[in-house]
Amino acid sequence: MKTANAIAFQAPQFSILSETQLQDIHLAALEVLRRTGIRFHHQEALDLLKNAGAFISDGNLVKFPARLVEDAIASAPGRVVMCDRDGDPAMYLEGTKVYFGTGSDCLNFLDPETGEHRKFTQADVVNGYRLCDALPNIHFVMSIGIPSEVDPDLTYDVQMAMMLEHTAKPIVFVTNDRASCQRAIDMAAAVAGGHEALREQQHILLYSEPSSPLQQSQTAVDKLLLMAEYELPVIHSPGPLMGGTAPITIAGGLVMSLAEILSGLVAHQMTNPDAPFVFGAGLHHMDMRSTQICYGGPEFQLTKAAIAQLGRWYGMPTWGYAGCSDAKVMDEQAAAEAMLSVLMAKLTGANLIHDVGYMESGLTTSYEMIVLTDELIAMTDSLINGIEVSDETLMLDELHKVGPGGHFLNTEATIARFRDFWYPDLMSREIRETWLERGATTLGERLTAKVQEIIKEHQVKPLDPDKKQKIQGILAQAAE
């Protein structure tokens, strides 16, 4: 029954750009870098770039020959393997393998106990890390929220210390300058067993941004080059708004974002060729009625798909977004936008998908949204698995054995395989009478109950006391 060269699985995939469109966007970005240039507010980077053959004018305007860009693309690694806190491989950033994690630095929190919209506390943030540590489809953790009672000068240090203690999963971190980035690296090295062990394990990844349009700031480049020196992974991702800090068209926004990414990549690879770099951009558009960033719009799904495709075209690991919404509470809009974003993330195949739990266009975090997204990831996993077509699954002998008018309820194949289908944890499939007997709860109520249950019961694997003490020592130095 087999045909020649048959494949058993064909996973669905969404690609938005043709080969010629990819080339056109790439060549346009090269022209922006050659003709218009990027302002680097960083003297060390300017010296590096000038010595390599870039053209510097007007103090800090850098124009790039194509060869510098193409050399940097060629030297960037094609995969990054990130380990958990114990040094075990946890995420393989390659191809179209997809991993999900939270966002960073939200000011506001939707309290799962009271429903109140308020500022984060340290206890809230720790509970968020513990929640993510428990959820099987949340693969990495970002800082989630800014604890309101912490000295702003120590926010990033405290966040890093808490993440290292309260989750064993890989960490994507944010810092505000080179010094705080160094302290974050030192904390992670204390947990890994030294800087060399950390370089091998790749337990942490820095999130950084250019300053759109077409600028690289002193602090961002400081951190970018520091991560290159330590040979630790970094994502240097623009976050422009089409119609605000980027051209109004998606193609124009992609060209500008690409120029910003590639200019950062050149400086990064010149500092340490082969240092790990993740390709990504958060190209949104501005809703001109509200002047707000749009997370839930279909256009954002298109830009994410294009960025993922461009990154793979360049042969680099990729960065994306999902599980986020413009809704203000965990309602039907939030669920619809989360489903769309998770499905598109799976179909487009970006490797590291962040901002799970973001609400209100990135101003608020909902733990119910994180739990919902965990469920949606499991659902879409089954979709992406596709359909196996093989001699075994075609079931010709099974069909012949049962024959016309029979049933398959108690066959050996059914008993062996019925668990292959996806079964939800939180979504309701029971008959109405059973649903009523169980309290007639809504999905929103079940999400809240799940959050509360995990926060109450989940215990993170304890961090070694000596390692914890070293982290606290670095924190104490930061406070001096």
GROMACS .gro file of C-alpha atoms in nm:
model
  480
    1MET     CA    1   0.000   0.000   0.000
    2LYS     CA    2   0.301   0.236   0.029
    3THR     CA    3   0.398   0.473  -0.248
    4ALA     CA    4   0.758   0.564  -0.323
    5ASN     CA    5   0.923   0.825  -0.096
    6ALA     CA    6   0.619   0.843   0.133
    7ILE     CA    7   0.638   1.038   0.459
    8ALA     CA    8   0.429   0.934   0.758
    9PHE     CA    9   0.389   1.286   0.900
   10GLN     CA   10   0.343   1.626   0.741
   11ALA     CA   11   0.315   1.896   1.007
   12PRO     CA   12   0.126   2.213   0.909
   13GLN     CA   13   0.338   2.525   0.874
   14PHE     CA   14   0.267   2.888   0.787
   15SER     CA   15   0.508   3.086   0.571
   16ILE     CA   16   0.420   3.437   0.462
   17LEU     CA   17   0.717   3.543   0.246
   18SER     CA   18   0.836   3.399  -0.084
   19GLU     CA   19   1.204   3.349  -0.156
   20THR     CA   20   1.215   3.662  -0.370
   21GLN     CA   21   1.039   3.864  -0.097
   22LEU     CA   22   1.294   3.746   0.159
   23GLN     CA   23   1.572   3.856  -0.074
   24ASP     CA   24   1.404   4.192  -0.141
   25ILE     CA   25   1.369   4.268   0.232
   26HIS     CA   26   1.728   4.161   0.297
   27LEU     CA   27   1.865   4.375   0.016
   28ALA     CA   28   1.654   4.671   0.128
   29ALA     CA   29   1.794   4.641   0.480
   30LEU     CA   30   2.148   4.629   0.340
   31GLU     CA   31   2.071   4.949   0.149
   32VAL     CA   32   1.945   5.121   0.465
   33LEU     CA   33   2.265   5.018   0.642
   34ARG     CA   34   2.478   5.143   0.349
   35ARG     CA   35   2.292   5.462   0.267
   36THR     CA   36   2.114   5.583   0.580
   37GLY     CA   37   2.312   5.417   0.855
   38ILE     CA   38   2.262   5.355   1.228
   39ARG     CA   39   2.359   5.588   1.511
   40PHE     CA   40   2.574   5.407   1.767
   41HIS     CA   41   2.589   5.592   2.100
   42HIS     CA   42   2.881   5.375   2.210
   43GLN     CA   43   3.246   5.460   2.157
   44GLU     CA   44   3.388   5.107   2.186
   45ALA     CA   45   3.146   4.982   1.921
   46LEU     CA   46   3.229   5.279   1.698
   47ASP     CA   47   3.600   5.195   1.722
   48LEU     CA   48   3.533   4.828   1.645
   49LEU     CA   49   3.320   4.911   1.345
   50LYS     CA   50   3.558   5.173   1.206
   51ASN     CA   51   3.855   4.939   1.232
   52ALA     CA   52   3.656   4.673   1.047
   53GLY     CA   53   3.582   4.905   0.756
   54ALA     CA   54   3.250   5.071   0.845
   55PHE     CA   55   3.211   5.436   0.752
   56ILE     CA   56   3.167   5.679   1.045
   57SER     CA   57   3.035   6.032   0.994
   58ASP     CA   58   2.866   6.304   1.198
   59GLY     CA   59   3.029   6.168   1.513
   60ASN     CA   60   2.842   5.841   1.553
   61LEU     CA   61   2.653   5.764   1.231
   62VAL     CA   62   2.769   5.424   1.108
   63LYS     CA   63   2.724   5.308   0.749
   64PHE     CA   64   2.791   4.943   0.676
   65PRO     CA   65   2.947   4.777   0.372
   66ALA     CA   66   2.749   4.465   0.287
   67ARG     CA   67   3.044   4.237   0.359
   68LEU     CA   68   3.043   4.330   0.731
   69VAL     CA   69   2.679   4.230   0.759
   70GLU     CA   70   2.717   3.913   0.558
   71ASP     CA   71   3.023   3.807   0.759
   72ALA     CA   72   2.832   3.857   1.085
   73ILE     CA   73   2.537   3.651   0.959
   74ALA     CA   74   2.775   3.374   0.854
   75SER     CA   75   2.952   3.361   1.190
   76ALA     CA   76   2.640   3.356   1.412
   77PRO     CA   77   2.561   3.004   1.543
   78GLY     CA   78   2.265   2.821   1.395
   79ARG     CA   79   2.148   2.671   1.724
   80VAL     CA   80   2.151   2.741   2.096
   81VAL     CA   81   2.089   2.472   2.359
   82MET     CA   82   1.966   2.620   2.687
   83CYS     CA   83   1.986   2.416   3.005
   84ASP     CA   84   1.786   2.425   3.324
   85ARG     CA   85   1.927   2.523   3.665
   86ASP     CA   86   2.077   2.177   3.711
   87GLY     CA   87   2.259   2.192   3.378
   88ASP     CA   88   2.030   1.950   3.194
   89PRO     CA   89   1.929   2.039   2.835
   90ALA     CA   90   1.585   2.200   2.835
   91MET     CA   91   1.539   2.398   2.511
   92TYR     CA   92   1.691   2.332   2.169
   93LEU     CA   93   1.667   2.662   1.981
   94GLU     CA   94   1.689   2.533   1.626
   95GLY     CA   95   1.471   2.477   1.323
   96THR     CA   96   1.102   2.514   1.407
   97LYS     CA   97   1.112   2.386   1.766
   98VAL     CA   98   0.891   2.614   1.976
   99TYR     CA   99   0.922   2.698   2.348
  100PHE     CA  100   0.706   2.934   2.552
  101GLY     CA  101   0.771   3.168   2.845
  102THR     CA  102   0.644   3.476   3.021
  103GLY     CA  103   0.709   3.844   2.960
  104SER     CA  104   0.905   4.090   3.171
  105ASP     CA  105   0.862   4.395   3.388
  106CYS     CA  106   0.488   4.455   3.396
  107LEU     CA  107   0.387   4.728   3.637
  108ASN     CA  108   0.039   4.593   3.710
  109PHE     CA  109  -0.104   4.264   3.831
  110LEU     CA  110  -0.449   4.105   3.821
  111ASP     CA  111  -0.475   3.947   4.166
  112PRO     CA  112  -0.613   3.591   4.131
  113GLU     CA  113  -0.747   3.602   4.490
  114THR     CA  114  -0.938   3.930   4.476
  115GLY     CA  115  -0.956   4.020   4.106
  116GLU     CA  116  -0.800   4.356   4.197
  117HIS     CA  117  -0.586   4.541   3.945
  118ARG     CA  118  -0.285   4.664   4.142
  119LYS     CA  119   0.094   4.697   4.155
  120PHE     CA  120   0.315   4.390   4.189
  121THR     CA  121   0.476   4.290   4.518
  122GLN     CA  122   0.776   4.063   4.564
  123ALA     CA  123   0.544   3.788   4.688
  124ASP     CA  124   0.336   3.816   4.370
  125VAL     CA  125   0.643   3.787   4.150
  126VAL     CA  126   0.773   3.484   4.340
  127ASN     CA  127   0.431   3.319   4.306
  128GLY     CA  128   0.451   3.380   3.932
  129TYR     CA  129   0.787   3.204   3.907
  130ARG     CA  130   0.653   2.911   4.110
  131LEU     CA  131   0.344   2.896   3.888
  132CYS     CA  132   0.559   2.876   3.574
  133ASP     CA  133   0.787   2.620   3.737
  134ALA     CA  134   0.483   2.392   3.778
  135LEU     CA  135   0.328   2.432   3.433
  136PRO     CA  136   0.457   2.172   3.184
  137ASN     CA  137   0.417   2.387   2.872
  138ILE     CA  138   0.581   2.701   3.007
  139HIS     CA  139   0.940   2.626   2.922
  140PHE     CA  140   1.128   2.937   3.041
  141VAL     CA  141   1.073   3.230   3.273
  142MET     CA  142   1.119   3.604   3.235
  143SER     CA  143   1.090   3.849   3.522
  144ILE     CA  144   0.708   3.893   3.484
  145GLY     CA  145   0.660   4.198   3.707
  146ILE     CA  146   0.832   4.488   3.881
  147PRO     CA  147   0.794   4.454   4.260
  148SER     CA  148   0.671   4.792   4.379
  149GLU     CA  149   0.837   4.780   4.724
  150VAL     CA  150   1.189   4.722   4.587
  151ASP     CA  151   1.435   5.009   4.538
  152PRO     CA  152   1.416   5.086   4.161
  153ASP     CA  153   1.797   5.079   4.141
  154LEU     CA  154   1.789   4.715   4.258
  155THR     CA  155   1.485   4.590   4.068
  156TYR     CA  156   1.671   4.383   3.810
  157ASP     CA  157   1.911   4.238   4.066
  158VAL     CA  158   1.625   4.131   4.292
  159GLN     CA  159   1.433   3.983   4.000
  160MET     CA  160   1.734   3.777   3.890
  161ALA     CA  161   1.798   3.649   4.240
  162MET     CA  162   1.434   3.548   4.282
  163MET     CA  163   1.419   3.373   3.943
  164LEU     CA  164   1.728   3.168   4.021
  165GLU     CA  165   1.581   3.060   4.353
  166HIS     CA  166   1.216   3.005   4.263
  167THR     CA  167   1.231   2.820   3.930
  168ALA     CA  168   1.459   2.555   3.788
  169LYS     CA  169   1.367   2.646   3.430
  170PRO     CA  170   1.586   2.846   3.188
  171ILE     CA  171   1.580   3.222   3.242
  172VAL     CA  172   1.549   3.514   3.001
  173PHE     CA  173   1.651   3.823   3.196
  174VAL     CA  174   1.645   4.200   3.160
  175THR     CA  175   1.885   4.452   3.313
  176ASN     CA  176   1.923   4.828   3.288
  177ASP     CA  177   2.299   4.866   3.237
  178ARG     CA  178   2.631   4.684   3.207
  179ALA     CA  179   2.688   4.669   3.583
  180SER     CA  180   2.352   4.504   3.657
  181CYS     CA  181   2.404   4.269   3.361
  182GLN     CA  182   2.741   4.168   3.506
  183ARG     CA  183   2.579   4.100   3.842
  184ALA     CA  184   2.310   3.886   3.676
  185ILE     CA  185   2.581   3.685   3.499
  186ASP     CA  186   2.770   3.645   3.825
  187MET     CA  187   2.457   3.523   4.006
  188ALA     CA  188   2.388   3.266   3.735
  189ALA     CA  189   2.754   3.160   3.742
  190ALA     CA  190   2.729   3.108   4.119
  191VAL     CA  191   2.442   2.865   4.055
  192ALA     CA  192   2.610   2.691   3.760
  193GLY     CA  193   2.941   2.639   3.936
  194GLY     CA  194   3.142   2.915   3.773
  195HIS     CA  195   3.149   3.126   3.457
  196GLU     CA  196   3.293   2.848   3.245
  197ALA     CA  197   3.017   2.610   3.359
  198LEU     CA  198   2.759   2.878   3.282
  199ARG     CA  199   2.903   2.922   2.932
  200GLU     CA  200   2.867   2.549   2.878
  201GLN     CA  201   2.515   2.524   3.023
  202GLN     CA  202   2.367   2.844   2.869
  203HIS     CA  203   2.111   2.868   3.152
  204ILE     CA  204   2.041   3.239   3.094
  205LEU     CA  205   1.968   3.461   2.794
  206LEU     CA  206   1.962   3.842   2.792
  207TYR     CA  207   1.678   4.040   2.635
  208SER     CA  208   1.792   4.373   2.492
  209GLU     CA  209   1.656   4.629   2.243
  210PRO     CA  210   1.783   4.885   1.993
  211SER     CA  211   1.632   5.234   2.015
  212SER     CA  212   1.402   5.268   1.715
  213PRO     CA  213   1.429   5.425   1.471
  214LEU     CA  214   1.783   5.329   1.368
  215GLN     CA  215   1.976   5.385   1.692
  216GLN     CA  216   2.182   5.171   1.929
  217SER     CA  217   2.203   5.312   2.280
  218GLN     CA  218   2.503   5.314   2.513
  219THR     CA  219   2.341   5.081   2.768
  220ALA     CA  220   2.200   4.836   2.514
  221VAL     CA  221   2.532   4.798   2.332
  222ASP     CA  222   2.717   4.770   2.665
  223LYS     CA  223   2.505   4.467   2.753
  224LEU     CA  224   2.517   4.324   2.401
  225LEU     CA  225   2.896   4.325   2.396
  226LEU     CA  226   2.922   4.194   2.751
  227MET     CA  227   2.712   3.889   2.664
  228ALA     CA  228   2.931   3.833   2.358
  229GLU     CA  229   3.242   3.844   2.577
  230TYR     CA  230   3.100   3.575   2.805
  231GLU     CA  231   2.968   3.379   2.505
  232LEU     CA  232   2.618   3.376   2.652
  233PRO     CA  233   2.304   3.405   2.434
  234VAL     CA  234   2.133   3.736   2.374
  235ILE     CA  235   1.825   3.855   2.187
  236HIS     CA  236   1.864   4.214   2.063
  237SER     CA  237   1.508   4.274   1.948
  238PRO     CA  238   1.363   4.599   1.814
  239GLY     CA  239   1.014   4.687   1.935
  240PRO     CA  240   0.899   4.964   1.699
  241LEU     CA  241   0.546   5.084   1.627
  242MET     CA  242   0.448   5.114   1.261
  243GLY     CA  243   0.320   5.464   1.213
  244GLY     CA  244   0.512   5.587   1.517
  245THR     CA  245   0.873   5.471   1.539
  246ALA     CA  246   0.867   5.270   1.216
  247PRO     CA  247   0.728   5.319   0.863
  248ILE     CA  248   0.354   5.259   0.835
  249THR     CA  249   0.378   4.955   0.605
  250ILE     CA  250   0.466   4.608   0.726
  251ALA     CA  251   0.736   4.572   0.460
  252GLY     CA  252   0.893   4.904   0.561
  253GLY     CA  253   0.875   4.809   0.928
  254LEU     CA  254   1.046   4.479   0.853
  255VAL     CA  255   1.325   4.653   0.662
  256MET     CA  256   1.391   4.895   0.949
  257SER     CA  257   1.376   4.620   1.213
  258LEU     CA  258   1.614   4.408   1.009
  259ALA     CA  259   1.862   4.695   0.977
  260GLU     CA  260   1.857   4.742   1.355
  261ILE     CA  261   1.899   4.370   1.427
  262LEU     CA  262   2.181   4.324   1.178
  263SER     CA  263   2.372   4.634   1.289
  264GLY     CA  264   2.367   4.500   1.646
  265LEU     CA  265   2.471   4.157   1.520
  266VAL     CA  266   2.776   4.303   1.345
  267ALA     CA  267   2.905   4.465   1.666
  268HIS     CA  268   2.821   4.151   1.863
  269GLN     CA  269   3.002   3.913   1.629
  270MET     CA  270   3.301   4.145   1.596
  271THR     CA  271   3.338   4.132   1.974
  272ASN     CA  272   3.335   3.751   1.976
  273PRO     CA  273   3.274   3.559   1.652
  274ASP     CA  274   3.044   3.260   1.701
  275ALA     CA  275   2.890   3.402   2.021
  276PRO     CA  276   2.522   3.295   2.040
  277PHE     CA  277   2.267   3.544   1.907
  278VAL     CA  278   1.890   3.501   1.876
  279PHE     CA  279   1.713   3.679   1.590
  280GLY     CA  280   1.387   3.859   1.661
  281ALA     CA  281   1.175   4.174   1.658
  282GLY     CA  282   0.843   4.283   1.803
  283LEU     CA  283   0.709   4.484   1.511
  284HIS     CA  284   0.369   4.618   1.619
  285HIS     CA  285   0.149   4.892   1.481
  286MET     CA  286  -0.005   5.181   1.667
  287ASP     CA  287  -0.383   5.189   1.698
  288MET     CA  288  -0.439   5.549   1.588
  289ARG     CA  289  -0.771   5.566   1.774
  290SER     CA  290  -0.619   5.487   2.112
  291THR     CA  291  -0.247   5.547   2.033
  292GLN     CA  292  -0.178   5.208   2.197
  293ILE     CA  293   0.042   4.921   2.087
  294CYS     CA  294  -0.153   4.630   1.936
  295TYR     CA  295  -0.080   4.278   2.062
  296GLY     CA  296  -0.401   4.115   1.943
  297GLY     CA  297  -0.421   4.246   1.588
  298PRO     CA  298  -0.385   4.021   1.284
  299GLU     CA  299  -0.104   4.241   1.155
  300PHE     CA  300   0.113   4.146   1.454
  301GLN     CA  301   0.064   3.782   1.366
  302LEU     CA  302   0.192   3.856   1.014
  303THR     CA  303   0.500   4.045   1.134
  304LYS     CA  304   0.583   3.764   1.378
  305ALA     CA  305   0.555   3.511   1.097
  306ALA     CA  306   0.780   3.720   0.873
  307ILE     CA  307   1.043   3.769   1.144
  308ALA     CA  308   1.050   3.395   1.220
  309GLN     CA  309   1.090   3.317   0.853
  310LEU     CA  310   1.367   3.574   0.808
  311GLY     CA  311   1.556   3.439   1.108
  312ARG     CA  312   1.544   3.084   0.974
  313TRP     CA  313   1.648   3.215   0.632
  314TYR     CA  314   1.958   3.360   0.797
  315GLY     CA  315   2.014   3.035   0.986
  316MET     CA  316   1.971   3.176   1.338
  317PRO     CA  317   1.751   3.083   1.634
  318THR     CA  318   1.437   3.298   1.648
  319TRP     CA  319   1.226   3.496   1.897
  320GLY     CA  320   0.851   3.555   1.906
  321TYR     CA  321   0.539   3.641   2.103
  322ALA     CA  322   0.221   3.461   2.215
  323GLY     CA  323  -0.027   3.424   2.500
  324CYS     CA  324  -0.073   3.800   2.515
  325SER     CA  325  -0.372   4.028   2.466
  326ASP     CA  326  -0.497   4.384   2.456
  327ALA     CA  327  -0.786   4.288   2.688
  328LYS     CA  328  -0.800   4.443   3.034
  329VAL     CA  329  -0.928   4.134   3.216
  330MET     CA  330  -0.926   3.759   3.158
  331ASP     CA  331  -1.233   3.758   2.933
  332GLU     CA  332  -1.344   3.626   2.595
  333GLN     CA  333  -1.125   3.877   2.409
  334ALA     CA  334  -0.819   3.763   2.604
  335ALA     CA  335  -0.893   3.397   2.528
  336ALA     CA  336  -0.951   3.462   2.157
  337GLU     CA  337  -0.632   3.664   2.117
  338ALA     CA  338  -0.432   3.409   2.316
  339MET     CA  339  -0.556   3.124   2.096
  340LEU     CA  340  -0.471   3.310   1.776
  341SER     CA  341  -0.123   3.401   1.897
  342VAL     CA  342  -0.038   3.051   2.025
  343LEU     CA  343  -0.161   2.887   1.706
  344MET     CA  344   0.038   3.128   1.490
  345ALA     CA  345   0.348   3.080   1.704
  346LYS     CA  346   0.325   2.706   1.650
  347LEU     CA  347   0.258   2.737   1.279
  348THR     CA  348   0.537   2.988   1.215
  349GLY     CA  349   0.795   2.800   1.422
  350ALA     CA  350   0.980   3.075   1.608
  351ASN     CA  351   1.190   2.912   1.878
  352LEU     CA  352   1.155   3.128   2.191
  353ILE     CA  353   0.802   3.263   2.239
  354HIS     CA  354   0.768   3.515   2.520
  355ASP     CA  355   0.510   3.752   2.675
  356VAL     CA  356   0.277   3.474   2.792
  357GLY     CA  357   0.043   3.634   3.045
  358TYR     CA  358   0.062   3.990   2.910
  359MET     CA  359  -0.264   4.185   2.919
  360GLU     CA  360  -0.357   4.545   2.844
  361SER     CA  361  -0.098   4.573   2.567
  362GLY     CA  362   0.186   4.472   2.797
  363LEU     CA  363   0.098   4.684   3.101
  364THR     CA  364  -0.057   4.409   3.315
  365THR     CA  365   0.005   4.041   3.384
  366SER     CA  366  -0.264   3.779   3.448
  367TYR     CA  367  -0.169   3.444   3.600
  368GLU     CA  368  -0.494   3.300   3.467
  369MET     CA  369  -0.372   3.394   3.118
  370ILE     CA  370  -0.049   3.201   3.180
  371VAL     CA  371  -0.247   2.892   3.284
  372LEU     CA  372  -0.482   2.926   2.986
  373THR     CA  373  -0.187   2.954   2.749
  374ASP     CA  374  -0.034   2.642   2.900
  375GLU     CA  375  -0.355   2.459   2.804
  376LEU     CA  376  -0.362   2.612   2.456
  377ILE     CA  377  -0.002   2.508   2.392
  378ALA     CA  378  -0.094   2.148   2.472
  379MET     CA  379  -0.392   2.171   2.237
  380THR     CA  380  -0.190   2.310   1.949
  381ASP     CA  381   0.085   2.053   2.005
  382SER     CA  382  -0.161   1.792   1.882
  383LEU     CA  383  -0.245   2.005   1.581
  384ILE     CA  384   0.119   2.049   1.485
  385ASN     CA  385   0.179   1.675   1.518
  386GLY     CA  386  -0.023   1.632   1.200
  387ILE     CA  387  -0.166   1.299   1.085
  388GLU     CA  388   0.036   0.981   1.071
  389VAL     CA  389  -0.030   0.785   0.753
  390SER     CA  390   0.137   0.443   0.765
  391ASP     CA  391   0.054   0.076   0.721
  392GLU     CA  392  -0.025   0.062   1.090
  393THR     CA  393  -0.252   0.366   1.104
  394LEU     CA  394  -0.442   0.293   0.783
  395MET     CA  395  -0.603   0.007   0.981
  396LEU     CA  396  -0.691  -0.217   0.687
  397ASP     CA  397  -0.686  -0.535   0.896
  398GLU     CA  398  -0.890  -0.363   1.168
  399LEU     CA  399  -1.153  -0.255   0.915
  400HIS     CA  400  -1.169  -0.602   0.763
  401LYS     CA  401  -1.200  -0.768   1.104
  402VAL     CA  402  -1.486  -0.547   1.230
  403GLY     CA  403  -1.659  -0.529   0.894
  404PRO     CA  404  -1.987  -0.359   0.798
  405GLY     CA  405  -2.219  -0.278   1.089
  406GLY     CA  406  -1.969  -0.356   1.367
  407HIS     CA  407  -1.804  -0.122   1.619
  408PHE     CA  408  -1.454  -0.042   1.735
  409LEU     CA  409  -1.514   0.035   2.104
  410ASN     CA  410  -1.343  -0.271   2.249
  411THR     CA  411  -1.085  -0.359   1.987
  412GLU     CA  412  -0.723  -0.395   2.094
  413ALA     CA  413  -0.625  -0.106   1.870
  414THR     CA  414  -0.880   0.130   2.024
  415ILE     CA  415  -0.777   0.035   2.379
  416ALA     CA  416  -0.411   0.081   2.289
  417ARG     CA  417  -0.454   0.412   2.107
  418PHE     CA  418  -0.747   0.611   2.249
  419ARG     CA  419  -0.511   0.808   2.474
  420ASP     CA  420  -0.328   0.935   2.165
  421PHE     CA  421  -0.596   1.202   2.133
  422TRP     CA  422  -0.557   1.524   2.332
  423TYR     CA  423  -0.757   1.548   2.654
  424PRO     CA  424  -0.801   1.894   2.811
  425ASP     CA  425  -0.719   1.967   3.171
  426LEU     CA  426  -0.937   2.275   3.215
  427MET     CA  427  -1.176   2.294   2.920
  428SER     CA  428  -1.513   2.126   2.968
  429ARG     CA  429  -1.631   1.828   2.763
  430GLU     CA  430  -1.857   1.651   3.011
  431ILE     CA  431  -2.234   1.636   2.964
  432ARG     CA  432  -2.438   1.919   3.113
  433GLU     CA  433  -2.564   1.711   3.407
  434THR     CA  434  -2.209   1.625   3.512
  435TRP     CA  435  -2.100   1.986   3.464
  436LEU     CA  436  -2.385   2.102   3.689
  437GLU     CA  437  -2.296   1.845   3.954
  438ARG     CA  438  -1.938   1.970   3.956
  439GLY     CA  439  -2.043   2.328   4.024
  440ALA     CA  440  -2.126   2.461   3.677
  441THR     CA  441  -1.801   2.654   3.671
  442THR     CA  442  -1.685   2.871   3.385
  443LEU     CA  443  -1.341   2.835   3.228
  444GLY     CA  444  -1.241   3.160   3.397
  445GLU     CA  445  -1.333   3.019   3.737
  446ARG     CA  446  -1.139   2.701   3.669
  447LEU     CA  447  -0.835   2.902   3.561
  448THR     CA  448  -0.842   3.101   3.885
  449ALA     CA  449  -0.881   2.784   4.090
  450LYS     CA  450  -0.584   2.627   3.909
  451VAL     CA  451  -0.366   2.931   3.976
  452GLN     CA  452  -0.458   2.926   4.344
  453GLU     CA  453  -0.398   2.552   4.371
  454ILE     CA  454  -0.049   2.570   4.218
  455ILE     CA  455   0.055   2.870   4.428
  456LYS     CA  456  -0.061   2.691   4.741
  457GLU     CA  457   0.083   2.348   4.669
  458HIS     CA  458   0.376   2.359   4.426
  459GLN     CA  459   0.723   2.333   4.576
  460VAL     CA  460   1.021   2.433   4.364
  461LYS     CA  461   1.331   2.219   4.398
  462PRO     CA  462   1.534   2.402   4.665
  463LEU     CA  463   1.843   2.592   4.560
  464ASP     CA  464   2.163   2.479   4.730
  465PRO     CA  465   2.215   2.699   5.041
  466ASP     CA  466   2.575   2.782   4.946
  467LYS     CA  467   2.464   2.900   4.602
  468LYS     CA  468   2.183   3.103   4.755
  469GLN     CA  469   2.432   3.266   4.992
  470LYS     CA  470   2.656   3.364   4.701
  471ILE     CA  471   2.360   3.524   4.525
  472GLN     CA  472   2.268   3.717   4.837
  473GLY     CA  473   2.628   3.837   4.860
  474ILE     CA  474   2.608   3.980   4.507
  475LEU     CA  475   2.278   4.145   4.599
  476ALA     CA  476   2.435   4.301   4.904
  477GLN     CA  477   2.719   4.443   4.695
  478ALA     CA  478   2.464   4.594   4.454
  479ALA     CA  479   2.292   4.771   4.743
  480GLU     CA  480   2.614   4.934   4.868
   0.00000   0.00000   0.00000
